[in-house]
C-alpha positions as semicolon CSV with decimal commas, in nm:
position;residue;x (nm);y (nm);z (nm)
1;X;-3,227;-13,996;-8,605
2;X;-3,472;-14,203;-8,802
3;X;-3,315;-14,361;-9,110
4;X;-3,386;-14,720;-9,211
5;X;-3,119;-14,961;-9,091
6;X;-2,836;-15,025;-9,336
7;X;-2,975;-14,772;-9,579
8;X;-2,780;-14,699;-9,897
9;X;-2,657;-14,375;-9,744
10;X;-2,511;-14,572;-9,456
11;X;-2,363;-14,900;-9,585
12;X;-2,253;-15,171;-9,338
13;X;-1,886;-15,065;-9,344
14;X;-1,975;-14,708;-9,246
15;X;-2,219;-14,833;-8,982
16;X;-1,942;-15,041;-8,826
17;X;-1,704;-14,743;-8,826
18;X;-1,962;-14,514;-8,661
19;X;-2,045;-14,766;-8,387
20;X;-1,679;-14,844;-8,324
21;X;-1,601;-14,476;-8,266
22;X;-1,894;-14,433;-8,029
23;X;-1,819;-14,753;-7,835
24;X;-1,450;-14,666;-7,785
25;X;-1,528;-14,307;-7,688
26;X;-1,795;-14,416;-7,442
27;X;-1,552;-14,668;-7,293
28;X;-1,301;-14,389;-7,225
29;X;-1,551;-14,158;-7,056
30;X;-1,710;-14,438;-6,851
31;X;-1,370;-14,554;-6,729
32;X;-1,340;-14,215;-6,563
33;X;-1,664;-14,262;-6,368
34;X;-1,503;-14,486;-6,102
35;X;-1,141;-14,380;-6,134
36;X;-1,157;-14,158;-5,823
37;X;-1,242;-14,441;-5,582
38;X;-0,888;-14,505;-5,456
39;X;-0,780;-14,139;-5,463
40;X;-1,006;-14,016;-5,181
41;X;-0,751;-14,055;-4,895
42;X;-0,478;-13,875;-5,091
43;X;-0,711;-13,593;-5,189
44;X;-0,812;-13,551;-4,826
45;X;-0,447;-13,496;-4,736
46;X;-0,355;-13,276;-5,033
47;X;-0,656;-13,044;-5,012
48;X;-0,712;-13,079;-4,636
49;X;-1,079;-13,175;-4,673
50;X;-1,293;-13,425;-4,487
51;X;-1,391;-13,765;-4,617
52;X;-1,747;-13,642;-4,667
53;X;-1,627;-13,349;-4,878
54;X;-1,395;-13,568;-5,085
55;X;-1,680;-13,813;-5,141
56;X;-1,862;-13,540;-5,329
57;X;-1,624;-13,598;-5,621
58;X;-1,816;-13,920;-5,687
59;X;-2,155;-13,796;-5,564
60;X;-2,145;-13,484;-5,785
61;X;-2,058;-13,700;-6,088
62;X;-2,356;-13,927;-6,021
63;X;-2,593;-13,635;-5,958
64;X;-2,492;-13,462;-6,280
65;X;-2,559;-13,782;-6,473
66;X;-2,903;-13,806;-6,311
67;X;-2,984;-13,443;-6,397
68;X;-2,858;-13,440;-6,758
69;X;-2,975;-13,781;-6,888
70;X;-3,353;-13,705;-6,878
71;X;-3,294;-13,412;-7,115
72;X;-3,101;-13,619;-7,371
73;X;-3,419;-13,767;-7,521
74;X;-3,519;-13,419;-7,642
75;X;-3,163;-13,309;-7,714
76;X;-3,065;-13,600;-7,940
77;X;-3,365;-13,540;-8,165
78;X;-3,273;-13,172;-8,212
79;X;-2,903;-13,194;-8,305
80;X;-2,693;-13,395;-8,548
81;X;-2,488;-13,697;-8,446
82;X;-2,163;-13,507;-8,499
83;X;-2,285;-13,213;-8,289
84;X;-2,392;-13,437;-8,000
85;X;-2,063;-13,628;-8,012
86;X;-1,858;-13,307;-8,035
87;X;-2,038;-13,148;-7,740
88;X;-2,004;-13,460;-7,523
89;X;-1,633;-13,504;-7,591
90;X;-1,559;-13,132;-7,558
91;X;-1,723;-13,120;-7,215
92;X;-1,533;-13,431;-7,110
93;X;-1,198;-13,295;-7,232
94;X;-1,250;-12,955;-7,070
95;X;-1,346;-13,121;-6,742
96;X;-1,049;-13,360;-6,755
97;X;-0,798;-13,083;-6,831
98;X;-0,941;-12,863;-6,557
99;X;-0,926;-13,151;-6,309
100;X;-0,562;-13,225;-6,393
101;X;-0,466;-12,862;-6,327
102;X;-0,705;-12,799;-6,036
103;X;-0,531;-12,575;-5,778
104;X;-0,806;-12,615;-5,516
105;X;-1,073;-12,865;-5,422
106;X;-1,373;-12,657;-5,545
107;X;-1,212;-12,637;-5,890
108;X;-1,169;-13,015;-5,895
109;X;-1,534;-13,058;-5,796
110;X;-1,650;-12,829;-6,079
111;X;-1,428;-13,022;-6,320
112;X;-1,595;-13,350;-6,224
113;X;-1,939;-13,195;-6,289
114;X;-1,825;-13,087;-6,639
115;X;-1,687;-13,434;-6,707
116;X;-2,015;-13,594;-6,601
117;X;-2,209;-13,364;-6,834
118;X;-2,021;-13,506;-7,130
119;X;-2,048;-13,864;-7,004
120;X;-2,426;-13,833;-6,961
121;X;-2,471;-13,763;-7,333
122;X;-2,249;-14,045;-7,463
123;X;-2,446;-14,352;-7,354
124;X;-2,789;-14,237;-7,486
125;X;-2,615;-14,126;-7,807
126;X;-2,456;-14,469;-7,848
127;X;-2,778;-14,659;-7,775
128;X;-2,991;-14,441;-8,002
129;X;-2,744;-14,466;-8,291
130;X;-2,725;-14,844;-8,254
131;X;-3,103;-14,886;-8,259
132;X;-3,131;-14,658;-8,562
133;X;-2,859;-14,815;-8,777
134;X;-2,852;-15,185;-8,689
135;X;-3,118;-15,422;-8,831
136;X;-3,326;-15,602;-8,563
137;X;-3,177;-15,943;-8,648
138;X;-2,824;-15,815;-8,569
139;X;-2,893;-15,602;-8,262
140;X;-2,813;-15,869;-8,004
141;X;-2,461;-15,918;-8,140
142;X;-2,391;-15,545;-8,157
143;X;-2,554;-15,471;-7,820
144;X;-2,328;-15,735;-7,671
145;X;-2,030;-15,515;-7,752
146;X;-2,186;-15,231;-7,555
147;X;-2,181;-15,454;-7,247
148;X;-1,806;-15,404;-7,266
149;X;-1,862;-15,034;-7,200
150;X;-2,124;-15,078;-6,930
151;X;-1,933;-15,335;-6,725
152;X;-1,561;-15,341;-6,799
153;X;-1,494;-14,967;-6,799
154;X;-1,634;-14,899;-6,447
155;X;-1,477;-15,223;-6,319
156;X;-1,133;-15,120;-6,445
157;X;-1,157;-14,773;-6,288
158;X;-1,048;-14,868;-5,933
159;X;-0,764;-15,092;-6,058
160;X;-0,634;-14,829;-6,301
161;X;-0,645;-14,563;-6,031
162;X;-0,463;-14,796;-5,790
163;X;-0,179;-14,847;-6,038
164;X;-0,152;-14,477;-6,131
165;X;-0,153;-14,370;-5,766
166;X;0,139;-14,608;-5,706
167;X;0,331;-14,427;-5,980
168;X;0,274;-14,068;-5,872
169;X;0,029;-13,788;-5,803
170;X;-0,349;-13,814;-5,823
171;X;-0,324;-13,576;-6,121
172;X;-0,204;-13,874;-6,324
173;X;-0,561;-14,005;-6,310
174;X;-0,659;-13,723;-6,544
175;X;-0,335;-13,672;-6,733
176;X;-0,337;-14,037;-6,843
177;X;-0,695;-14,015;-6,973
178;X;-0,660;-13,675;-7,143
179;X;-0,455;-13,772;-7,452
180;X;-0,661;-14,087;-7,510
181;X;-0,986;-13,892;-7,495
182;X;-0,843;-13,620;-7,721
183;X;-0,737;-13,878;-7,979
184;X;-1,084;-14,037;-7,974
185;X;-1,249;-13,696;-8,011
186;X;-1,036;-13,606;-8,316
187;X;-1,079;-13,949;-8,472
188;X;-1,453;-13,937;-8,410
189;X;-1,498;-13,597;-8,567
190;X;-1,318;-13,722;-8,879
191;X;-1,504;-14,054;-8,899
192;X;-1,859;-13,991;-8,780
193;X;-2,143;-13,916;-9,018
194;X;-2,476;-13,763;-8,926
195;X;-2,752;-14,018;-8,870
196;X;-3,093;-13,891;-8,978
197;X;-3,212;-13,533;-8,975
198;X;-3,258;-13,313;-8,666
199;X;-3,621;-13,240;-8,586
200;X;-3,689;-12,878;-8,499
201;X;-3,917;-12,828;-8,204
202;X;-3,964;-12,617;-7,891
203;X;-3,840;-12,714;-7,549
204;X;-4,073;-12,705;-7,252
205;X;-3,863;-12,498;-7,014
206;X;-4,064;-12,575;-6,695
207;X;-3,986;-12,943;-6,751
208;X;-3,610;-12,881;-6,734
209;X;-3,590;-12,763;-6,370
210;X;-3,850;-13,023;-6,271
211;X;-3,633;-13,300;-6,419
212;X;-3,310;-13,156;-6,279
213;X;-3,444;-13,097;-5,927
214;X;-3,652;-13,415;-5,918
215;X;-3,398;-13,668;-6,039
216;X;-3,113;-13,485;-5,863
217;X;-3,290;-13,479;-5,526
218;X;-3,411;-13,837;-5,563
219;X;-3,067;-13,978;-5,644
220;X;-2,893;-13,765;-5,379
221;X;-3,146;-13,854;-5,111
222;X;-3,123;-14,224;-5,186
223;X;-2,743;-14,217;-5,194
224;X;-2,731;-14,044;-4,855
225;X;-2,987;-14,264;-4,678
226;X;-2,725;-14,521;-4,585
227;X;-2,452;-14,273;-4,491
228;X;-2,319;-14,296;-4,139
229;X;-2,363;-13,922;-4,075
230;X;-2,712;-13,901;-4,232
231;X;-2,864;-13,800;-3,899
232;X;-2,639;-13,491;-3,887
233;X;-2,728;-13,371;-4,236
234;X;-2,890;-13,021;-4,254
235;X;-3,183;-13,176;-4,442
236;X;-3,281;-13,533;-4,373
237;X;-3,201;-13,764;-4,668
238;X;-3,547;-13,916;-4,623
239;X;-3,705;-13,572;-4,674
240;X;-3,483;-13,508;-4,977
241;X;-3,584;-13,845;-5,123
242;X;-3,956;-13,774;-5,076
243;X;-3,921;-13,426;-5,228
244;X;-3,734;-13,574;-5,523
245;X;-4,000;-13,840;-5,574
246;X;-4,276;-13,576;-5,569
247;X;-4,091;-13,359;-5,822
248;X;-4,032;-13,659;-6,050
249;X;-4,405;-13,737;-6,028
250;X;-4,484;-13,376;-6,125
251;X;-4,237;-13,404;-6,411
252;X;-4,408;-13,722;-6,533
253;X;-4,752;-13,560;-6,503
254;X;-4,636;-13,263;-6,713
255;X;-4,489;-13,492;-6,980
256;X;-4,819;-13,679;-7,006
257;X;-5,001;-13,347;-7,047
258;X;-4,755;-13,229;-7,313
259;X;-4,796;-13,552;-7,511
260;X;-5,155;-13,449;-7,592
261;X;-5,075;-13,103;-7,725
262;X;-4,702;-13,047;-7,772
263;X;-4,359;-13,210;-7,763
264;X;-4,261;-13,352;-7,419
265;X;-3,908;-13,328;-7,290
266;X;-3,916;-13,703;-7,218
267;X;-4,180;-13,895;-7,411
268;X;-4,342;-14,140;-7,166
269;X;-4,526;-14,326;-7,441
270;X;-4,230;-14,562;-7,427
271;X;-4,396;-14,714;-7,118
272;X;-4,708;-14,808;-7,315
273;X;-4,499;-15,083;-7,476
274;X;-4,530;-15,375;-7,235
275;X;-4,200;-15,540;-7,326
276;X;-4,012;-15,214;-7,273
277;X;-4,170;-15,169;-6,928
278;X;-4,088;-15,528;-6,828
279;X;-3,730;-15,490;-6,950
280;X;-3,696;-15,163;-6,759
281;X;-3,827;-15,321;-6,437
282;X;-3,583;-15,609;-6,476
283;X;-3,296;-15,368;-6,541
284;X;-3,382;-15,164;-6,231
285;X;-3,389;-15,469;-6,002
286;X;-3,068;-15,604;-6,155
287;X;-2,885;-15,274;-6,111
288;X;-3,001;-15,246;-5,751
289;X;-2,856;-15,588;-5,673
290;X;-2,541;-15,534;-5,877
291;X;-2,456;-15,192;-5,732
292;X;-2,526;-15,320;-5,383
293;X;-2,275;-15,601;-5,441
294;X;-2,020;-15,360;-5,592
295;X;-2,044;-15,140;-5,283
296;X;-2,025;-15,426;-5,032
297;X;-1,739;-15,621;-5,193
298;X;-1,464;-15,356;-5,145
299;X;-1,577;-15,300;-4,786
300;X;-1,572;-15,672;-4,717
301;X;-1,238;-15,739;-4,887
302;X;-1,056;-15,446;-4,726
303;X;-1,214;-15,416;-4,382
304;X;-1,291;-15,783;-4,312
305;X;-1,035;-15,974;-4,523
306;X;-0,757;-15,714;-4,482
307;X;-0,673;-15,662;-4,852
308;X;-0,527;-15,334;-4,978
309;X;-0,719;-15,109;-5,218
310;X;-0,494;-15,215;-5,506
311;X;-0,538;-15,585;-5,425
312;X;-0,913;-15,532;-5,406
313;X;-0,920;-15,359;-5,744
314;X;-0,714;-15,631;-5,907
315;X;-0,930;-15,906;-5,755
316;X;-1,246;-15,749;-5,897
317;X;-1,109;-15,704;-6,251
318;X;-1,177;-16,064;-6,365
319;X;-1,548;-16,022;-6,295
320;X;-1,571;-15,705;-6,502
321;X;-1,373;-15,866;-6,783
322;X;-1,597;-16,172;-6,771
323;X;-1,910;-15,961;-6,814
324;X;-1,755;-15,761;-7,095
325;X;-1,607;-16,056;-7,284
326;X;-1,929;-16,256;-7,255
327;X;-2,132;-15,964;-7,387
328;X;-2,067;-16,021;-7,760
329;X;-2,118;-16,398;-7,725
330;X;-2,445;-16,347;-7,536
331;X;-2,550;-16,103;-7,808
332;X;-2,498;-16,370;-8,075
333;X;-2,697;-16,618;-7,866
334;X;-2,976;-16,362;-7,833
335;X;-2,997;-16,328;-8,211
336;X;-3,030;-16,707;-8,231
337;X;-3,239;-16,808;-7,929
338;X;-3,414;-16,491;-7,811
339;X;-3,429;-16,331;-7,466
340;X;-3,609;-16,573;-7,227
341;X;-3,366;-16,863;-7,274
342;X;-3,080;-16,635;-7,169
343;X;-3,237;-16,397;-6,917
344;X;-3,400;-16,658;-6,692
345;X;-3,082;-16,870;-6,638
346;X;-2,879;-16,551;-6,596
347;X;-3,118;-16,418;-6,332
348;X;-3,112;-16,752;-6,147
349;X;-2,732;-16,760;-6,147
350;X;-2,722;-16,402;-6,019
351;X;-2,963;-16,477;-5,734
352;X;-2,769;-16,789;-5,632
353;X;-2,438;-16,601;-5,625
354;X;-2,584;-16,321;-5,412
355;X;-2,726;-16,580;-5,173
356;X;-2,384;-16,748;-5,146
357;X;-2,221;-16,411;-5,078
358;X;-2,457;-16,382;-4,780
359;X;-2,282;-16,688;-4,629
360;X;-1,931;-16,539;-4,637
361;X;-1,747;-16,449;-4,319
362;X;-1,411;-16,354;-4,172
363;X;-1,252;-16,684;-4,271
364;X;-1,375;-16,695;-4,630
365;X;-1,095;-16,722;-4,883
366;X;-1,057;-16,426;-5,121
367;X;-1,023;-16,681;-5,401
368;X;-1,376;-16,803;-5,330
369;X;-1,494;-16,442;-5,338
370;X;-1,318;-16,404;-5,675
371;X;-1,494;-16,714;-5,812
372;X;-1,836;-16,596;-5,688
373;X;-1,778;-16,249;-5,835
374;X;-1,688;-16,397;-6,174
375;X;-2,001;-16,617;-6,166
376;X;-2,215;-16,317;-6,062
377;X;-2,074;-16,114;-6,350
378;X;-2,145;-16,398;-6,593
379;X;-2,506;-16,411;-6,474
380;X;-2,543;-16,036;-6,521
381;X;-2,401;-16,062;-6,875
382;X;-2,682;-16,305;-6,961
383;X;-2,933;-16,053;-6,825
384;X;-2,819;-15,710;-6,944
385;X;-2,754;-15,765;-7,315
386;X;-3,087;-15,942;-7,390
387;X;-3,282;-15,699;-7,169
388;X;-3,140;-15,385;-7,332
389;X;-3,188;-15,529;-7,681
390;X;-3,540;-15,668;-7,642
391;X;-3,662;-15,365;-7,446
392;X;-3,553;-15,101;-7,695
393;X;-3,637;-15,310;-8,002
394;X;-4,013;-15,284;-7,945
395;X;-4,005;-14,903;-7,970
396;X;-4,064;-14,716;-8,296
397;X;-3,755;-14,527;-8,420
398;X;-3,877;-14,183;-8,312
399;X;-3,890;-14,308;-7,950
400;X;-3,536;-14,453;-7,942
401;X;-3,381;-14,138;-7,787
402;X;-3,655;-14,120;-7,523
403;X;-3,627;-14,491;-7,444
404;X;-3,250;-14,458;-7,404
405;X;-3,297;-14,153;-7,179
406;X;-3,553;-14,334;-6,962
407;X;-3,319;-14,632;-6,938
408;X;-3,025;-14,414;-6,831
409;X;-3,227;-14,209;-6,582
410;X;-3,377;-14,508;-6,402
411;X;-3,039;-14,680;-6,407
412;X;-2,898;-14,393;-6,196
413;X;-3,196;-14,403;-5,959
414;X;-3,171;-14,782;-5,924
415;X;-2,798;-14,768;-5,853
416;X;-2,854;-14,507;-5,579
417;X;-3,147;-14,701;-5,432
418;X;-2,955;-15,029;-5,426
419;X;-2,656;-14,863;-5,262
420;X;-2,870;-14,693;-4,998
421;X;-3,061;-15,011;-4,920
422;X;-2,763;-15,243;-4,867
423;X;-2,557;-14,982;-4,681
424;X;-2,844;-14,906;-4,445
425;X;-2,901;-15,275;-4,374
426;X;-2,528;-15,339;-4,333
427;X;-2,484;-15,044;-4,095
428;X;-2,785;-15,135;-3,883
429;X;-2,694;-15,501;-3,838
430;X;-2,327;-15,421;-3,780
431;X;-2,430;-15,185;-3,499
432;X;-2,658;-15,451;-3,350
433;X;-2,380;-15,711;-3,362
434;X;-2,138;-15,467;-3,195
435;X;-2,393;-15,398;-2,921
436;X;-2,418;-15,773;-2,864
437;X;-2,043;-15,792;-2,798
438;X;-1,890;-15,870;-3,138
439;X;-1,556;-15,708;-3,219
440;X;-1,536;-15,447;-3,498
441;X;-1,439;-15,693;-3,770
442;X;-1,696;-15,951;-3,671
443;X;-1,970;-15,690;-3,646
444;X;-1,888;-15,557;-3,991
445;X;-1,882;-15,911;-4,134
446;X;-2,231;-15,966;-3,992
447;X;-2,354;-15,642;-4,147
448;X;-2,205;-15,734;-4,485
449;X;-2,376;-16,073;-4,479
450;X;-2,712;-15,906;-4,418
451;X;-2,641;-15,660;-4,699
452;X;-2,578;-15,948;-4,937
453;X;-2,896;-16,108;-4,807
454;X;-3,089;-15,806;-4,931
455;X;-2,915;-15,852;-5,266
456;X;-3,031;-16,215;-5,269
457;X;-3,393;-16,102;-5,217
458;X;-3,355;-15,856;-5,506
459;X;-3,210;-16,142;-5,709
460;X;-3,516;-16,357;-5,637
461;X;-3,745;-16,074;-5,750
462;X;-3,534;-16,044;-6,066
463;X;-3,600;-16,410;-6,144
464;X;-3,976;-16,355;-6,115
465;X;-3,968;-16,055;-6,350
466;X;-3,738;-16,242;-6,589
467;X;-4,016;-16,496;-6,645
468;X;-4,218;-16,216;-6,810
469;X;-3,950;-16,123;-7,066
470;X;-4,030;-16,194;-7,430
471;X;-3,840;-16,145;-7,754
472;X;-3,991;-15,900;-8,007
473;X;-4,049;-16,054;-8,351
474;X;-3,792;-15,968;-8,617
475;X;-3,972;-15,778;-8,894
476;X;-3,898;-15,825;-9,259
477;X;-3,652;-15,562;-9,393
478;X;-3,866;-15,267;-9,506
479;X;-3,868;-15,180;-9,875
480;X;-3,933;-14,817;-9,788
481;X;-4,055;-14,596;-9,505
482;X;-4,288;-14,785;-9,272
483;X;-4,652;-14,668;-9,249
484;X;-4,714;-14,440;-8,958
485;X;-5,015;-14,321;-8,763
486;X;-5,110;-13,957;-8,746
487;X;-4,906;-13,913;-8,430
488;X;-4,594;-14,044;-8,607
489;X;-4,586;-14,387;-8,444
490;X;-4,547;-14,703;-8,647
491;X;-4,871;-14,885;-8,721
492;X;-4,769;-15,223;-8,580
493;X;-4,703;-15,189;-8,210
494;X;-4,771;-15,547;-8,119
495;X;-4,488;-15,764;-7,998
496;X;-4,486;-16,137;-8,025
497;X;-4,263;-16,376;-7,835
498;X;-4,030;-16,660;-7,889
């Protein structure tokens, strides 16, 4: 996938059509990521399983994403665009159909794993195609549209599931998505063109289990650290987290060794680009704070404020829509003003909102929570679009798939780490408040405030990192192939700032 942007073989009209297909398809598959949230109680009754077992429908999805995404950097360089899209959508359709017809809980769990396998390919495919086709001066505007996928689709999941569960069986969650996904798959196969030429090369098989076991164990361990029954787990989540971290370190060490003599599964030379590393650090901190807030808000609204799951989902929709609708506008501003003038105010607004959430209590109006959530989402919109764009733009084209894979992998780890951190803090302080005589609701409200306090600290760290963000210079449109070093990298790796 290494053609010059807007090349004669891919005129602007065709570029727009390709990106539109990928954005819409990714929106459909990402909507499904959070659609199971409200269905857990009904599934517990229908399949006679515990809450912990039913929770695996979300955990397994997240783990599969963490395991598959590191491999996509290698995979997307070895297959055509149409092949990658066809495989991703086929896996998603098979998983969705199997889930809709699942006669038993294990079948439903397997179906969710298959779905996640397809979802894990779509986002790196979309990001890599965008960076390959779109000229640098237009990337902010186009990347802004991808914010719609990242934010609105997961935000709509709980609300959509709440409405569908009011209408009938939990199977509607999959039956409603199936025809839409099938239509997008057929339309995509007819519309998509192959971008660039696949690059033949061997795969380092030892790296595959290292990546799968390492990222899987790390994400699972982090996600279980804050669980209420963590102490009763057969293997301590802390031990699982440490083992995962060690395996990820071994995976990184092997990739560094392979870079000197062969083709790595995940090329870590992306981290030698300072602006990419800064953008990745900012993204990780932002996702930790954001996912922590997303986990705490439903707990607070339902258990402290007394709202139903449907009311909670509907109340959180405006925030997701705000982030998505601002995305294209922020992208246009990025193309005009660069990253720092957007990222720093966005990070400050995010930190302030998280700090204000830490002051909420039992008597706080849900309307104030709605306003804070909308403001928080607006702040995140001013962070994510510029960070994704500026971070990936400094990479040479042959590293786009690996940069996208690194971004997706660390996004999963950050989300799990943020969730574990705020849930652990919330649980600990809620227990302390209960021991001091607070009733159940008051104790939980205290725990939630402390959880948001952790988010505020993460927000403050985000502001500090945001001060280091710079905008890569926009190069002149190349008249032909850019000069490359012997290792295939572009000659000019320097990045200026504005």
